[in-house]
mmCIF file of C-alpha atoms in Angstrom:
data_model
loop_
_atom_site.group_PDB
_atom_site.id
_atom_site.type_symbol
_atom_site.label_atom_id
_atom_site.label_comp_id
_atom_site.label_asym_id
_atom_site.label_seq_id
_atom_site.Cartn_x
_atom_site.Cartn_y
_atom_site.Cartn_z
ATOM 1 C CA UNK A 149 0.000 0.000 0.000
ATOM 2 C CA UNK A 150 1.153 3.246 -0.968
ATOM 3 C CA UNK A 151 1.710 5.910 1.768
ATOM 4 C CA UNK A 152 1.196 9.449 0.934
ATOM 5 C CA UNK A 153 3.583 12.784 2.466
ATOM 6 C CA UNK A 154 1.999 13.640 5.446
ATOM 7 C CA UNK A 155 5.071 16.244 6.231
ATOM 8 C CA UNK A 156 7.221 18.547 4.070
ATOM 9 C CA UNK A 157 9.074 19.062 7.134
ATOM 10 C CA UNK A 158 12.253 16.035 6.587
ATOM 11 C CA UNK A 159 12.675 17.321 3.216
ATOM 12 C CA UNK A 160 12.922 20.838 3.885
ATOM 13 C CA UNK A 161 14.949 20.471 7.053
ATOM 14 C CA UNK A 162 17.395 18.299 4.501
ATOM 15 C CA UNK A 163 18.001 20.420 2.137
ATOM 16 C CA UNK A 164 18.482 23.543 4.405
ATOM 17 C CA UNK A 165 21.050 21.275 6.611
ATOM 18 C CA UNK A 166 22.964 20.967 3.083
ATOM 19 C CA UNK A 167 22.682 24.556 2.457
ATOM 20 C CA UNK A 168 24.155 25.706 5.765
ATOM 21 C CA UNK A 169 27.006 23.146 5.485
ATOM 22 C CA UNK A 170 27.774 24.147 1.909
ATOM 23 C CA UNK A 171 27.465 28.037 3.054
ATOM 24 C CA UNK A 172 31.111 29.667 2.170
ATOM 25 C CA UNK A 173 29.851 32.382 5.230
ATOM 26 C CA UNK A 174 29.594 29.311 7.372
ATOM 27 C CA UNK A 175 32.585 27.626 6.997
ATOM 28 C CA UNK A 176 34.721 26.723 9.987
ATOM 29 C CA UNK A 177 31.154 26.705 12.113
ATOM 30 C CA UNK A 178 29.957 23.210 13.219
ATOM 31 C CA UNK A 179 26.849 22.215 11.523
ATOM 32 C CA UNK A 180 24.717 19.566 12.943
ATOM 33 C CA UNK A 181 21.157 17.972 12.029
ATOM 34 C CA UNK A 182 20.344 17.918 16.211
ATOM 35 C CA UNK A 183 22.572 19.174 19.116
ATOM 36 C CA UNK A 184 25.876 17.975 19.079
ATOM 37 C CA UNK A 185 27.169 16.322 22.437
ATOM 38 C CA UNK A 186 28.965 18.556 25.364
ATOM 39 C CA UNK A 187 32.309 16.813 24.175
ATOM 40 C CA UNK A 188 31.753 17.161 20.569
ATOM 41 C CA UNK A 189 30.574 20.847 20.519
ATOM 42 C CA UNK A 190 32.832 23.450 18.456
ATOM 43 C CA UNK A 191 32.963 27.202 19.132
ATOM 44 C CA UNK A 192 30.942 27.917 16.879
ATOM 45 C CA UNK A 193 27.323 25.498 16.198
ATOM 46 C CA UNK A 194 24.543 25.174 14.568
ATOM 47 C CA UNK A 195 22.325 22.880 15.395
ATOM 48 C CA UNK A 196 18.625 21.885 14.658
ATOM 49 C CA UNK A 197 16.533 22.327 17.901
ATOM 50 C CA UNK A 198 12.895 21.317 17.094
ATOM 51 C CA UNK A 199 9.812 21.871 15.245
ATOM 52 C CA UNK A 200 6.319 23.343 15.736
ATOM 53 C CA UNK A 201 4.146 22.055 13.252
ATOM 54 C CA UNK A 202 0.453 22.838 12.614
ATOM 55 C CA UNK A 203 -2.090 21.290 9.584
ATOM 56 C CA UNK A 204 -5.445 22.420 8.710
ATOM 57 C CA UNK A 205 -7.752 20.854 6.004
ATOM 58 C CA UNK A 206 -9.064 22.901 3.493
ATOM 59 C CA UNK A 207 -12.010 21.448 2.908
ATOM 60 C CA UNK A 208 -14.559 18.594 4.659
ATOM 61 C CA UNK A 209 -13.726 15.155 2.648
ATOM 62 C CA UNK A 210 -10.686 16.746 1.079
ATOM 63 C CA UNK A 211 -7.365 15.151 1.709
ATOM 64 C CA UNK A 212 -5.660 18.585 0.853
ATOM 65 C CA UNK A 213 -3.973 19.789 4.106
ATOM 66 C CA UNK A 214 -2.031 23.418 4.540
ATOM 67 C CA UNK A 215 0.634 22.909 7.084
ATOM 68 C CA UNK A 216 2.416 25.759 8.003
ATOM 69 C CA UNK A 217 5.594 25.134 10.387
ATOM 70 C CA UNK A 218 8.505 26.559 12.159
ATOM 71 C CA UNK A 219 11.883 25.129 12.057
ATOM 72 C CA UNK A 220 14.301 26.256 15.377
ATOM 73 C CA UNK A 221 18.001 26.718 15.004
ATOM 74 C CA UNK A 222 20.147 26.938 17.974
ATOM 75 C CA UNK A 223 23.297 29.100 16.865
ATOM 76 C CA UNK A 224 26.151 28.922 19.803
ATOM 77 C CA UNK A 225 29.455 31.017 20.111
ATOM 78 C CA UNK A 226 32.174 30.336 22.651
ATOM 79 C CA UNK A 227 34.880 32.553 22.900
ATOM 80 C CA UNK A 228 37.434 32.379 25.355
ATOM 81 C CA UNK A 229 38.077 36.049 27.588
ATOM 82 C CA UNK A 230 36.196 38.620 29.110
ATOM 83 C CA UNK A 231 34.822 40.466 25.633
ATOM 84 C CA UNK A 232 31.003 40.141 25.196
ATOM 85 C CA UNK A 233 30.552 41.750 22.765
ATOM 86 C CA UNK A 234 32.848 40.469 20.316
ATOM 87 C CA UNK A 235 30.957 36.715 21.162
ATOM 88 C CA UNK A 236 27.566 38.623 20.667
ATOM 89 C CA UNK A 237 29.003 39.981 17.288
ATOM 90 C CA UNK A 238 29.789 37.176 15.864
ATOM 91 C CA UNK A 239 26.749 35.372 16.426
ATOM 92 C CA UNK A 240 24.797 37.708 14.977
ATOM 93 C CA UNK A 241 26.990 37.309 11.945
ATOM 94 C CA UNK A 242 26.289 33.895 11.513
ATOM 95 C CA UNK A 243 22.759 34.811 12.343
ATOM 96 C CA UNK A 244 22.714 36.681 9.132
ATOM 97 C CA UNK A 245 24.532 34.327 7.042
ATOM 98 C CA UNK A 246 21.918 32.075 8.112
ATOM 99 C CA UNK A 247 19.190 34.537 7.158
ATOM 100 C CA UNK A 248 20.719 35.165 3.771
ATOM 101 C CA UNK A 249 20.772 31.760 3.183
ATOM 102 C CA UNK A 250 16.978 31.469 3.993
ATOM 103 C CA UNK A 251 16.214 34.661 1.661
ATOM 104 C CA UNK A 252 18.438 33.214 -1.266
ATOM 105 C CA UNK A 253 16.550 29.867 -1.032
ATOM 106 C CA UNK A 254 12.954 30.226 -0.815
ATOM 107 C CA UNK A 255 11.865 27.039 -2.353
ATOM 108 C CA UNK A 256 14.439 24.591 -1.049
ATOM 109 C CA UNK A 257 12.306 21.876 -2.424
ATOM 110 C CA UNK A 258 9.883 22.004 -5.468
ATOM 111 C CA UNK A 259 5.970 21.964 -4.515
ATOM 112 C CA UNK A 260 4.392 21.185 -2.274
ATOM 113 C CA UNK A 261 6.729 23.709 -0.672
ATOM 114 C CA UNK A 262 5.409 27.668 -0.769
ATOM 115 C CA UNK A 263 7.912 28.827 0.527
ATOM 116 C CA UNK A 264 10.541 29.438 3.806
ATOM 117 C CA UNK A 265 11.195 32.802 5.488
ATOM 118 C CA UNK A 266 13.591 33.748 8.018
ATOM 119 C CA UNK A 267 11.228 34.687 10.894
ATOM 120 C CA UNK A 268 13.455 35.785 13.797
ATOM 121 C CA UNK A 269 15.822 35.580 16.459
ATOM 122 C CA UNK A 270 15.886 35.463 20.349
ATOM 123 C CA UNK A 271 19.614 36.092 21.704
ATOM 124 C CA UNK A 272 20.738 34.898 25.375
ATOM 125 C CA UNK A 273 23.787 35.840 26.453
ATOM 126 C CA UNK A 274 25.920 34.092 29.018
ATOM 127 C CA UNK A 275 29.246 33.915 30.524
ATOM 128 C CA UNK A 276 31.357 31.721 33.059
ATOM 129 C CA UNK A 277 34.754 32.717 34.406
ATOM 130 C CA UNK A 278 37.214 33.745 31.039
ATOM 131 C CA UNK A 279 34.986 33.106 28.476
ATOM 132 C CA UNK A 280 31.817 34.551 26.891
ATOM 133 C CA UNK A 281 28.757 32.579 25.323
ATOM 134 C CA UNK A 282 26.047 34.084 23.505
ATOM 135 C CA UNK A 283 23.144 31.929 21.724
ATOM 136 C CA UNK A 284 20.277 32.328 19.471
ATOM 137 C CA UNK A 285 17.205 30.735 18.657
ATOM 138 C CA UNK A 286 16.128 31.316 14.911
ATOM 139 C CA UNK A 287 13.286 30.554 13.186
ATOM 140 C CA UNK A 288 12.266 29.728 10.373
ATOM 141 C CA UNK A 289 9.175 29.574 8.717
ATOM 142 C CA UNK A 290 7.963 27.485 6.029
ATOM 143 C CA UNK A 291 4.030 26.985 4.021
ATOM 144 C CA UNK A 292 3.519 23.782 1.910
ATOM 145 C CA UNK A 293 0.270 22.269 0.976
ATOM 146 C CA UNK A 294 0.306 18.348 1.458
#
């Protein structure tokens, strides 16, 4: 029995992770698919965090669906000393490479896929004695029709 795509959400999440790690802006920054392990962490990640998915039919009897979803990216720079806003710099650099990567690719897959939009950031910073850590959530949004 055939199955039918209930989810554009592997697909997209594919060919965005190949994006990122092909990125020339990127390079030298760890790219995962989910969170790397304490011990294997670079300086610099980014790492798929999670999804938030939502369908809605679009009409009674209709298999059609709309799902719209949002993809979260953890980005995470180390740096060693007491300069925080050098680490907070340079994540929001990689925060925009990631962005321009979004904008560039719109339709990382053909249909069902709308489209994907970079849809913000939340920054935390941190610290722990000699050395500065500041993270972001992005998001990104994405429309298909399944």
């Amino acid at each position: 029995m055939a199955t039918t795509a209930t989810t554009t959400v592997p697909a997209v999440k594919a060919a965005l992770y190949d994006l990122l790690k092909a990125r020339p802006g990127l390079a030298g920054v760890q790219v995962e698919w989910a969170r790397p392990s304490h011990d294997a962490m670079q300086p610099e990640a980014v790492w798929f965090e999670g999804t938030k998915t939502k369908q809605r039919a679009q009409a009674m009897g209709h298999q059609r669906r709309d799902e719209t979803y949002i993809l979260e990216l953890t980005v995470s720079i180390v740096l060693d000393g007491d300069e925080a806003r050098a680490c907070e710099y340079r994540m929001w650099q990689v925060v925009a490479d990631i962005e321009a990567c979004v904008r560039e690719n719109p339709r990382p897959i053909p249909a069902p896929l709308f489209d994907v939009q970079f849809d913000g950031a939340d920054q935390q910073p941190a610290q722990a004695p000699g050395q500065r850590l500041s993270e972001a959530t992005v998001r990104i949004a994405a429309r298909s029709r399944i």
